[in-house]
mmCIF file of C-alpha atoms and ligand atoms in Angstrom:
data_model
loop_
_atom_site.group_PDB
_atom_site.id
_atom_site.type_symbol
_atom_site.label_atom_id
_atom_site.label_comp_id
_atom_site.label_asym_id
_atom_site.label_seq_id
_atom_site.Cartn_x
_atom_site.Cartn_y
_atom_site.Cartn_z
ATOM 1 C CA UNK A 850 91.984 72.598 134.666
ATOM 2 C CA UNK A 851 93.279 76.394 134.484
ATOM 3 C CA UNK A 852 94.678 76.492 130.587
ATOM 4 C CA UNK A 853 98.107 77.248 130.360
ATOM 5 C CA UNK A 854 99.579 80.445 130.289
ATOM 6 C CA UNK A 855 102.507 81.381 127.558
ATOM 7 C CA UNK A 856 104.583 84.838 126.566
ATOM 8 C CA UNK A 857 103.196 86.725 123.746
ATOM 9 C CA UNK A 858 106.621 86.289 121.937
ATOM 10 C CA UNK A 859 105.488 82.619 121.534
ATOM 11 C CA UNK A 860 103.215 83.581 118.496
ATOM 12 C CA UNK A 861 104.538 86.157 116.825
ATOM 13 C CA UNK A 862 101.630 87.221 114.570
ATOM 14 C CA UNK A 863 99.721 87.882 117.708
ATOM 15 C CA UNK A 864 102.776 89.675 118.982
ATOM 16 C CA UNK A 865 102.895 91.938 116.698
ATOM 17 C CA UNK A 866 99.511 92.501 116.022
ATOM 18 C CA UNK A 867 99.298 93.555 119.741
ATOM 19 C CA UNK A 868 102.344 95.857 119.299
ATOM 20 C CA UNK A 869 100.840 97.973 116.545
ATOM 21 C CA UNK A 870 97.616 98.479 118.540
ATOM 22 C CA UNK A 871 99.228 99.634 121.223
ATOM 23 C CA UNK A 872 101.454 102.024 119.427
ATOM 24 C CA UNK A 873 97.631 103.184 117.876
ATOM 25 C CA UNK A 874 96.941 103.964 121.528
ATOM 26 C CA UNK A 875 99.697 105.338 122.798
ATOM 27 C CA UNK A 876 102.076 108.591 121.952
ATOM 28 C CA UNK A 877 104.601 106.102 122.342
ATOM 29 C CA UNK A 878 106.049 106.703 118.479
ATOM 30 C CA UNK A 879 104.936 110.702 118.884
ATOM 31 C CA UNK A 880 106.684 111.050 122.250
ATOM 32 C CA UNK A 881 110.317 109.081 120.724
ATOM 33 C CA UNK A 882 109.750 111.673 117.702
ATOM 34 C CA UNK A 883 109.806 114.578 119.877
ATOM 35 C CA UNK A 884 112.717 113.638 121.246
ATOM 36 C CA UNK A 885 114.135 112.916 117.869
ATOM 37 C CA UNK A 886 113.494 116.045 116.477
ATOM 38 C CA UNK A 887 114.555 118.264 119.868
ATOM 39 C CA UNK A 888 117.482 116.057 121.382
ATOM 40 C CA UNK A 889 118.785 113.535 118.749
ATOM 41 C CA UNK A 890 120.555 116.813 116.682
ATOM 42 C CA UNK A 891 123.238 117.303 119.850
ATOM 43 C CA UNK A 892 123.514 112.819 120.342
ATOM 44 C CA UNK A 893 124.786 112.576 117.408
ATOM 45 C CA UNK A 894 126.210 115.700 116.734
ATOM 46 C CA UNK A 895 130.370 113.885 116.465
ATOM 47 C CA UNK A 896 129.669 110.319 115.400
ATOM 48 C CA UNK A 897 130.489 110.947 112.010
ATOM 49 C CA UNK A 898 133.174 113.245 112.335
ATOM 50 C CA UNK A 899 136.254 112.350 109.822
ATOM 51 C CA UNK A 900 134.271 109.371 108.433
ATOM 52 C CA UNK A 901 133.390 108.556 105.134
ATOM 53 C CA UNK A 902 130.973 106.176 105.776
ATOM 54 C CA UNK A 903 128.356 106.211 109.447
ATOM 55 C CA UNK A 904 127.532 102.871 110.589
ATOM 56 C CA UNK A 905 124.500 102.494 112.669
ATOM 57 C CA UNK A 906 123.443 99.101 113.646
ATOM 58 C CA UNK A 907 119.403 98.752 115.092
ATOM 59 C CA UNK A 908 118.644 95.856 117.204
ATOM 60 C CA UNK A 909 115.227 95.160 117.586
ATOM 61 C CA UNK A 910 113.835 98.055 114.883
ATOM 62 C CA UNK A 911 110.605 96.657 114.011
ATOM 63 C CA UNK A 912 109.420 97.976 110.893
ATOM 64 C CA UNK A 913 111.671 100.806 111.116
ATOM 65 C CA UNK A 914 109.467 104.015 111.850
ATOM 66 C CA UNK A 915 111.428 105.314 114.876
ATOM 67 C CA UNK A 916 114.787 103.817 112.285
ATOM 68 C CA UNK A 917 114.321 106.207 109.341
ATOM 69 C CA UNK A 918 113.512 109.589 111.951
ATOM 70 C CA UNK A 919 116.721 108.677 113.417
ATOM 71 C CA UNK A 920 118.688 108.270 110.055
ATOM 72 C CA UNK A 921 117.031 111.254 108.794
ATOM 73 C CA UNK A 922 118.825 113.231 111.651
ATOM 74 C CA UNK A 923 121.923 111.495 111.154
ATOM 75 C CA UNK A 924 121.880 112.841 107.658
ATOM 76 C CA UNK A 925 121.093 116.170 108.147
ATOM 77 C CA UNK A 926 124.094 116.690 110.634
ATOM 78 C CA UNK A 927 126.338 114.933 107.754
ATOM 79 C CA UNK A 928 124.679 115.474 104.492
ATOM 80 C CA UNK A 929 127.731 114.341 102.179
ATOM 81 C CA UNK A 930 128.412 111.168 104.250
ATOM 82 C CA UNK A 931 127.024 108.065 103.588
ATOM 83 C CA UNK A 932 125.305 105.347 105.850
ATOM 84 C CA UNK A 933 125.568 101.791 106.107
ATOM 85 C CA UNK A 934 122.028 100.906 108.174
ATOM 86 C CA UNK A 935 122.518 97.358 109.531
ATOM 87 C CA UNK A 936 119.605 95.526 111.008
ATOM 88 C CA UNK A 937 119.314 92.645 113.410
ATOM 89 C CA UNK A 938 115.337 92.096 113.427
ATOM 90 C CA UNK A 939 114.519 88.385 113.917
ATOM 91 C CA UNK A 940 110.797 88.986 112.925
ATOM 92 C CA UNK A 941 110.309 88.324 109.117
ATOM 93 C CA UNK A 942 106.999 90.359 109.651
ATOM 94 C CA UNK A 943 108.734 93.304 110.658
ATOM 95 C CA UNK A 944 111.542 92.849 108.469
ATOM 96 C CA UNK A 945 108.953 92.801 105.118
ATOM 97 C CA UNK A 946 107.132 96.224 106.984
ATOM 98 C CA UNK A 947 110.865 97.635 107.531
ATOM 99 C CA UNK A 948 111.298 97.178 103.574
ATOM 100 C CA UNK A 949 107.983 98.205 102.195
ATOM 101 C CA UNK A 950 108.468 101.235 104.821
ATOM 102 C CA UNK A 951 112.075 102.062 102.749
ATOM 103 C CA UNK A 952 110.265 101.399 99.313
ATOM 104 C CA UNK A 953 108.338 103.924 99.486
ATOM 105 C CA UNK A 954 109.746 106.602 101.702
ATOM 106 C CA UNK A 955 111.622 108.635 98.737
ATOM 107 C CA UNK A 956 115.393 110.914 99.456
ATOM 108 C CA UNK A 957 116.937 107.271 101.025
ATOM 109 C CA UNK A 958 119.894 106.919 98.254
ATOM 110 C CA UNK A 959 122.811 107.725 100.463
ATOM 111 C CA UNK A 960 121.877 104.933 102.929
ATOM 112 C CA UNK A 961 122.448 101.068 102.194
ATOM 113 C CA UNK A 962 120.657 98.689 103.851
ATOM 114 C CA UNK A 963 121.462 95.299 105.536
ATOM 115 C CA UNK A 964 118.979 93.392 106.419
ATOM 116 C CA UNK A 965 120.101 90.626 109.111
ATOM 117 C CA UNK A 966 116.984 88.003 110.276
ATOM 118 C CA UNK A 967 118.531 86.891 113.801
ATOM 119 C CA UNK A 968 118.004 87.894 117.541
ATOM 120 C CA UNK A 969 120.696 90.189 119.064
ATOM 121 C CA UNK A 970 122.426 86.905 120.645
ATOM 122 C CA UNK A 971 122.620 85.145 117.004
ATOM 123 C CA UNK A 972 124.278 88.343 116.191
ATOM 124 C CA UNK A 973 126.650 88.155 118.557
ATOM 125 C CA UNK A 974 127.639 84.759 117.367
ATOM 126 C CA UNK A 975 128.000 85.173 114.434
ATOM 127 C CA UNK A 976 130.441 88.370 115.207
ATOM 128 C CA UNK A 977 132.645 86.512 117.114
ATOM 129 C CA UNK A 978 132.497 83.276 115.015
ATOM 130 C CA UNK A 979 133.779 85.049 112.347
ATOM 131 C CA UNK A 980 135.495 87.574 113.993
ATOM 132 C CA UNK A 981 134.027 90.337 112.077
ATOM 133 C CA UNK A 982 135.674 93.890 113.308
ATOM 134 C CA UNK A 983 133.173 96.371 111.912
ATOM 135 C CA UNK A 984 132.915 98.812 114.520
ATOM 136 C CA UNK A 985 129.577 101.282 114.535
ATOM 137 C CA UNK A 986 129.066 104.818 115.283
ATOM 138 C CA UNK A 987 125.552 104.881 116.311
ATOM 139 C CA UNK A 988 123.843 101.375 117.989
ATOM 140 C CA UNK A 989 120.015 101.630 118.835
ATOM 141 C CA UNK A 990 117.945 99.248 120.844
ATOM 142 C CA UNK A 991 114.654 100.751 121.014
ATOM 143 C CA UNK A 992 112.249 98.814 123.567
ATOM 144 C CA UNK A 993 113.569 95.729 123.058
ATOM 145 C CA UNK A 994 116.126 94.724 125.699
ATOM 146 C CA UNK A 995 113.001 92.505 127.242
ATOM 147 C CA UNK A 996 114.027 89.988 124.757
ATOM 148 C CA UNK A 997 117.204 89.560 125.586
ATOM 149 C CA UNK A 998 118.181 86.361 128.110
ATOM 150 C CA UNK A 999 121.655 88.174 129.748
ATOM 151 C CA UNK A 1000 121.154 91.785 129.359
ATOM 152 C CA UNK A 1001 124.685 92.669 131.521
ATOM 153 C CA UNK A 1002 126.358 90.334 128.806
ATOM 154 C CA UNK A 1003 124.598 92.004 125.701
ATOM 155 C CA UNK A 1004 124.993 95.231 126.882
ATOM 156 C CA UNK A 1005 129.121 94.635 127.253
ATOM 157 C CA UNK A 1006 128.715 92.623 123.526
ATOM 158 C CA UNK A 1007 127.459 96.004 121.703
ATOM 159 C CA UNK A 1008 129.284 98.990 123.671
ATOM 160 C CA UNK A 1009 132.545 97.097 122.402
ATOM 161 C CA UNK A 1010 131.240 97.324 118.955
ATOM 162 C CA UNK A 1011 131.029 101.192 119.293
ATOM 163 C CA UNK A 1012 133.900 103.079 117.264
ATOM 164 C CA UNK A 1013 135.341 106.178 119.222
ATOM 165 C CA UNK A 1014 132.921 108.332 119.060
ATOM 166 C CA UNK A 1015 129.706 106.158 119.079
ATOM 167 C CA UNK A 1016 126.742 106.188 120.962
ATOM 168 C CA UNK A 1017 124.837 103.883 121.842
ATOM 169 C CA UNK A 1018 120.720 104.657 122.378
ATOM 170 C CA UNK A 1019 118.659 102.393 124.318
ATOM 171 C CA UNK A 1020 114.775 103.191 125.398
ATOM 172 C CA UNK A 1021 113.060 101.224 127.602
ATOM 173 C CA UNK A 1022 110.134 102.045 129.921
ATOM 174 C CA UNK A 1023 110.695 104.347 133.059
ATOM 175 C CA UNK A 1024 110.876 103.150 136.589
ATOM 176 C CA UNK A 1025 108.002 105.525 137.278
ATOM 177 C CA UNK A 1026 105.631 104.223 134.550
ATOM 178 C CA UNK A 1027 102.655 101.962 135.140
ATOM 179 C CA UNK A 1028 104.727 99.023 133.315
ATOM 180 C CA UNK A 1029 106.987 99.243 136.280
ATOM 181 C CA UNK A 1030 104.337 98.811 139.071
ATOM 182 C CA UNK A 1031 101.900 96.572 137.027
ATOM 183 C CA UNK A 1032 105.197 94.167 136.529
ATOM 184 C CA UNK A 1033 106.887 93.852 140.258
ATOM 185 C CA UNK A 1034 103.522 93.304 141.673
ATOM 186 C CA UNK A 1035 102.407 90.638 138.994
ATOM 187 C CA UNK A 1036 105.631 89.971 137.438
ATOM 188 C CA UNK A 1037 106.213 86.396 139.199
ATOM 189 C CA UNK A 1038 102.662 85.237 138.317
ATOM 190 C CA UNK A 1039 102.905 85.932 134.508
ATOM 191 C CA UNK A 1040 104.718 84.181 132.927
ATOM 192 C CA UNK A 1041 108.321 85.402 133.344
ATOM 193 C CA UNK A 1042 110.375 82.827 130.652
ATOM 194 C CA UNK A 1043 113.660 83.163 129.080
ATOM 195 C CA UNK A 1044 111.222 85.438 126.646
ATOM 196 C CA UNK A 1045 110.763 88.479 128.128
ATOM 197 C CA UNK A 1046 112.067 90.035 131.432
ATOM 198 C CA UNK A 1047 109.846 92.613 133.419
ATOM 199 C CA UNK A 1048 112.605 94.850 133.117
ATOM 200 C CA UNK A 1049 112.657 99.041 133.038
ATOM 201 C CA UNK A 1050 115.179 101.761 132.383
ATOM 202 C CA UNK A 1051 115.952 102.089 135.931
ATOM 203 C CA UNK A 1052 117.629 98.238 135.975
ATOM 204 C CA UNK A 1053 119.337 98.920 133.025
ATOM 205 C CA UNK A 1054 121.144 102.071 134.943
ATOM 206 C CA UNK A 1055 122.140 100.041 137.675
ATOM 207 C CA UNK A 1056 123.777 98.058 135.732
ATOM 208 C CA UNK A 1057 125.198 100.403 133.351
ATOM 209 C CA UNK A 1058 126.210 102.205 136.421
ATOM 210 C CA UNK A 1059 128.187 98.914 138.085
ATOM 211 C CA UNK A 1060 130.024 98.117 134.897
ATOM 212 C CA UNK A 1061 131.064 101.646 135.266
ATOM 213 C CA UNK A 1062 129.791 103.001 131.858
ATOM 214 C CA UNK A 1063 129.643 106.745 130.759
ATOM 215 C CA UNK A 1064 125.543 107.686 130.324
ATOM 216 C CA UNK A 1065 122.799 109.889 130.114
ATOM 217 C CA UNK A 1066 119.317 109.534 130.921
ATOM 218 C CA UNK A 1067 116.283 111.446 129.412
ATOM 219 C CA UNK A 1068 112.883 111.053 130.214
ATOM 220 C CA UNK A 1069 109.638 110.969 128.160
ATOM 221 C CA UNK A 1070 106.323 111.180 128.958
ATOM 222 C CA UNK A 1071 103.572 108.936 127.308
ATOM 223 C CA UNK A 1072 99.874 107.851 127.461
ATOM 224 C CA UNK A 1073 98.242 104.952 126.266
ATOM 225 C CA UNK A 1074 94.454 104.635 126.347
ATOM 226 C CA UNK A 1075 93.390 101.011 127.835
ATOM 227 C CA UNK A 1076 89.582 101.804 128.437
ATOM 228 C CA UNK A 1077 88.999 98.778 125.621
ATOM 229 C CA UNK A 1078 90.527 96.310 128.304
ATOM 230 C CA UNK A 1079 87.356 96.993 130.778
ATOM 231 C CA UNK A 1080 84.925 96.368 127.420
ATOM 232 C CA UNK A 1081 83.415 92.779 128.160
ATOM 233 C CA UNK A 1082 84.382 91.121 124.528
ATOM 234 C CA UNK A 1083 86.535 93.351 123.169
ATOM 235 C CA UNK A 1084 89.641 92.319 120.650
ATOM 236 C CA UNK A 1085 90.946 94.951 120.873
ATOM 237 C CA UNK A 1086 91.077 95.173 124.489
ATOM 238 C CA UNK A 1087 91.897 91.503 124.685
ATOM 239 C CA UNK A 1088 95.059 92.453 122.694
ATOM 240 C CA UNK A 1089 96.171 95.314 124.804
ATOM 241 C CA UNK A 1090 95.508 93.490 127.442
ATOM 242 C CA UNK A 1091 98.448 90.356 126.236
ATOM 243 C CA UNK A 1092 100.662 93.139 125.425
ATOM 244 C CA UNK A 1093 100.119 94.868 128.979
ATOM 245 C CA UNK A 1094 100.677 91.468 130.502
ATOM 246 C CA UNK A 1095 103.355 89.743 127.558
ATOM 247 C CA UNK A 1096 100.967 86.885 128.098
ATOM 248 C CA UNK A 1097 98.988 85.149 125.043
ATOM 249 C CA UNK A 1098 95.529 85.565 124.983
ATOM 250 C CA UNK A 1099 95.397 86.365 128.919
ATOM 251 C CA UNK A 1100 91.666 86.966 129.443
ATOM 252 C CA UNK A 1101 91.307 83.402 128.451
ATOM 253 C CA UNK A 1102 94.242 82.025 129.321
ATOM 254 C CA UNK A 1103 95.111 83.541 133.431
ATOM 255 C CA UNK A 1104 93.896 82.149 136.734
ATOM 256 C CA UNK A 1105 90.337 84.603 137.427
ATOM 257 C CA UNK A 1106 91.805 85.722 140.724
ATOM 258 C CA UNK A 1107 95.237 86.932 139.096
ATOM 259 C CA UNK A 1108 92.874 88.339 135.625
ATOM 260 C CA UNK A 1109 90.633 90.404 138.191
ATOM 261 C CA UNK A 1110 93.376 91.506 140.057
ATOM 262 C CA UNK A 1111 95.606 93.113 137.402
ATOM 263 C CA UNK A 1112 92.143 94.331 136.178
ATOM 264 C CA UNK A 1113 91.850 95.968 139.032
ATOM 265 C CA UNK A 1114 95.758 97.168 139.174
ATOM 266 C CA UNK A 1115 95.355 98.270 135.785
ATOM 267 C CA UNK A 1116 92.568 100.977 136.552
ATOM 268 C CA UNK A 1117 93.786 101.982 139.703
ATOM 269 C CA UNK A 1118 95.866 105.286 140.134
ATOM 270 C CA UNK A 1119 99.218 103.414 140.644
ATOM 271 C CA UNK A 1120 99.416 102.624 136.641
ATOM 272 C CA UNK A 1121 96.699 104.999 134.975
ATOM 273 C CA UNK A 1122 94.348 108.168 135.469
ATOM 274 C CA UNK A 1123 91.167 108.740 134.122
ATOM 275 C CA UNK A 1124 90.557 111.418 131.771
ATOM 276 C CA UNK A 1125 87.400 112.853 129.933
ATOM 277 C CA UNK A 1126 86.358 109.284 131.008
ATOM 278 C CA UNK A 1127 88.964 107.225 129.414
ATOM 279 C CA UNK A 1128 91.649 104.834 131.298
ATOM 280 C CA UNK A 1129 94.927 106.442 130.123
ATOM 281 C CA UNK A 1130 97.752 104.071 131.049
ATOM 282 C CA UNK A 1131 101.455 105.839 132.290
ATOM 283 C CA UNK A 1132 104.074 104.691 129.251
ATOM 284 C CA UNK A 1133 106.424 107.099 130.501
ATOM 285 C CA UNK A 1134 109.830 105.658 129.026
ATOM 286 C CA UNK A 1135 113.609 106.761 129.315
ATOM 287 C CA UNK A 1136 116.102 107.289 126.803
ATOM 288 C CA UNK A 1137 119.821 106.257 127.805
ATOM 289 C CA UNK A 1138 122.381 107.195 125.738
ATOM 290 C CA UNK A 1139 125.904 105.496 126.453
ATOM 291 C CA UNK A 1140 129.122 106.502 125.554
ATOM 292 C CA UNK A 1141 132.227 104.488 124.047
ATOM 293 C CA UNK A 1142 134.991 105.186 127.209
HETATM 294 C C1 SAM B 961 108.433 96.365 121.047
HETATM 295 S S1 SAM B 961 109.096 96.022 119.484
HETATM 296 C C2 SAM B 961 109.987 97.524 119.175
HETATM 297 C C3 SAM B 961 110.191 97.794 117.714
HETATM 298 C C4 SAM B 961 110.841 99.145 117.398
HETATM 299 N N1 SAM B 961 112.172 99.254 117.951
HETATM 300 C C5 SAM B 961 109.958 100.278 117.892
HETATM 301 O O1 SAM B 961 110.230 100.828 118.953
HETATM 302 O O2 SAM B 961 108.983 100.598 117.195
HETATM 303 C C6 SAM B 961 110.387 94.884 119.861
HETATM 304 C C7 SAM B 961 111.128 94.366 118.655
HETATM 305 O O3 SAM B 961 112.247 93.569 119.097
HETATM 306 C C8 SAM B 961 112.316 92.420 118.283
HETATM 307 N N2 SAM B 961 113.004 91.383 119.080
HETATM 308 C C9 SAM B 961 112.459 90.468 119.914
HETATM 309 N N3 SAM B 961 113.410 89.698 120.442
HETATM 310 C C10 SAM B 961 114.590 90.130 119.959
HETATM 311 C C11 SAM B 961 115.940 89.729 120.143
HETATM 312 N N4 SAM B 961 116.257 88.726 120.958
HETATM 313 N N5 SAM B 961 116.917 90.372 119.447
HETATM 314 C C12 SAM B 961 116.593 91.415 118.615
HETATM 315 N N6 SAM B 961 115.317 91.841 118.419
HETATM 316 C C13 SAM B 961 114.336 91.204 119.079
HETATM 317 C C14 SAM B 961 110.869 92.087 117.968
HETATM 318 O O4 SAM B 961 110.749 91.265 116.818
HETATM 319 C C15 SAM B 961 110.285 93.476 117.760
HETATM 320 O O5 SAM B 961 110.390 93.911 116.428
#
């Protein structure tokens, strides 16, 4: 009998295992920088305007790398204003990497942080259980909308928590990027669970765009190496591989015909190109930025 196959997200030390490898092969963190450091300046440029306190609110942050770049901008726009960084991260691994990250990552003093261990929808529950009105002037959900079961219902949840003149940031991958063809070819024979959702920037601006909302789109280009997924035996490939596919161990675990296929898929020029003979994976992503109407 063909063994089951499960979503990564089941088993979250594999999960996130998986994650950091692939941000070790990919520009993924280097390409968000960039745009950090060239773009993020001019985003942000009025959130804070009049305020005495900025709050930003990061769904999904992980251990906080891409966080702390972002705050550090924030800052230098309004050096005498302080922050109040709230977190929804429902990983306790990532929450523990987010803290040791803040520990020792010195010049933080005029930020407090709040650490909250729930998914975005536990979040939401708790906002409107006890109708808390804290409104925030810079939201963030950075690659993580896969998670979430209604997306058209969280996205309406945390633009109405925007103040004014908040933004909201969300990065996902691109429409063009080998995520997007690797997923609505195979997406229906992985498997697809209230987990993840094969989902990419371009869905998330057809919605944005039927509910009417005010955005911007940026795109940003990004490699990942996956030559370790054609290495007979690998880990390492064998873990890029369940993070390609969100599937748990998926060279053990998927029907041959559907692992030689995306194998296949995988190498082909529709999701990669080969270069100084390595298999470098398109990760191009988008950046949307919405605005409160
Ligand atoms: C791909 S990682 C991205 C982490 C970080 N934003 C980055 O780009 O480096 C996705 C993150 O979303 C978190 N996550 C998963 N499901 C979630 C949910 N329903 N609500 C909020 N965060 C979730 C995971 O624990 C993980 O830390």
């Amino acid at each position: 009998m063909e063994p089951e196959m499960r979503s990564l997200m089941s088993d979250n030390s594999r999960y996130v295992e998986s994650f950091r490898l692939f941000l070790q092969n990919s520009t993924e963190h280097q390409c968000m920088q960039h745009f950090i450091e060239t773009k993020l300046a001019n985003i942000v440029s009025s959130i804070g305007d009049g305020k005495k306190v900025i709050n930003v609110l990061g769904v999904g942050s992980g251990s906080g790398e891409i966080d702390l770049q972002m705050l550090s901008k924030i800052h230098a726009r309004y050096p005498d204003v302080s922050i109040n960084n709230h977190i929804v991260e429902p990983s306790p691994e990532q929450i523990l990497s987010y803290k040791e990250r803040v520990a020792k990552t010195p010049g933080l003093d005029h930020i407090t942080f709040h650490w909250n261990k729930k998914t975005s929808t536990e979040f939401e529950v708790q906002v409107k259980g006890e109708n808390l009105d804290t409104k925030y002037d810079f939201i963030h959900m950075i690659q993580m909308l896969y998670y979430v079961k209604d997306i058209p219902a969280t996205l309406k949840f945390f633009t109405s928590l925007l103040s004014t003149e908040g933004k909201l940031l969300i990065i996902l991958v691109s429409g063009n990027s080998g995520w997007s063809t690797l997923w609505k070819k195979y997406g229906s024979r992985l498997p697809l669970n209230d987990m993840c959702l094969y989902i990419t920037a371009g869905d998330i601006a057809d919605m944005l765009t039927s509910i009417e909302a005010k955005y911007q789109s940026y795109d940003l280009q990004s490699d990942m190496d996956i030559s370790e997924c054609f290495v007979e035996g690998d880990r390492n490939g064998e873990l890029l591989l369940d993070f390609l596919t969100e599937t748990c161990n998926f060279k053990n675990n998927a029907p041959a015909d559907l692992r030689e296929e995306i194998i296949e898929e995988l190498k082909s020029s529709r999701c990669s190109s080969i270069r100084d003979g390595k298999v470098i994976f398109n990760n191009n992503l988008s950046v949307i930025v919405v605005e409160n109407k």
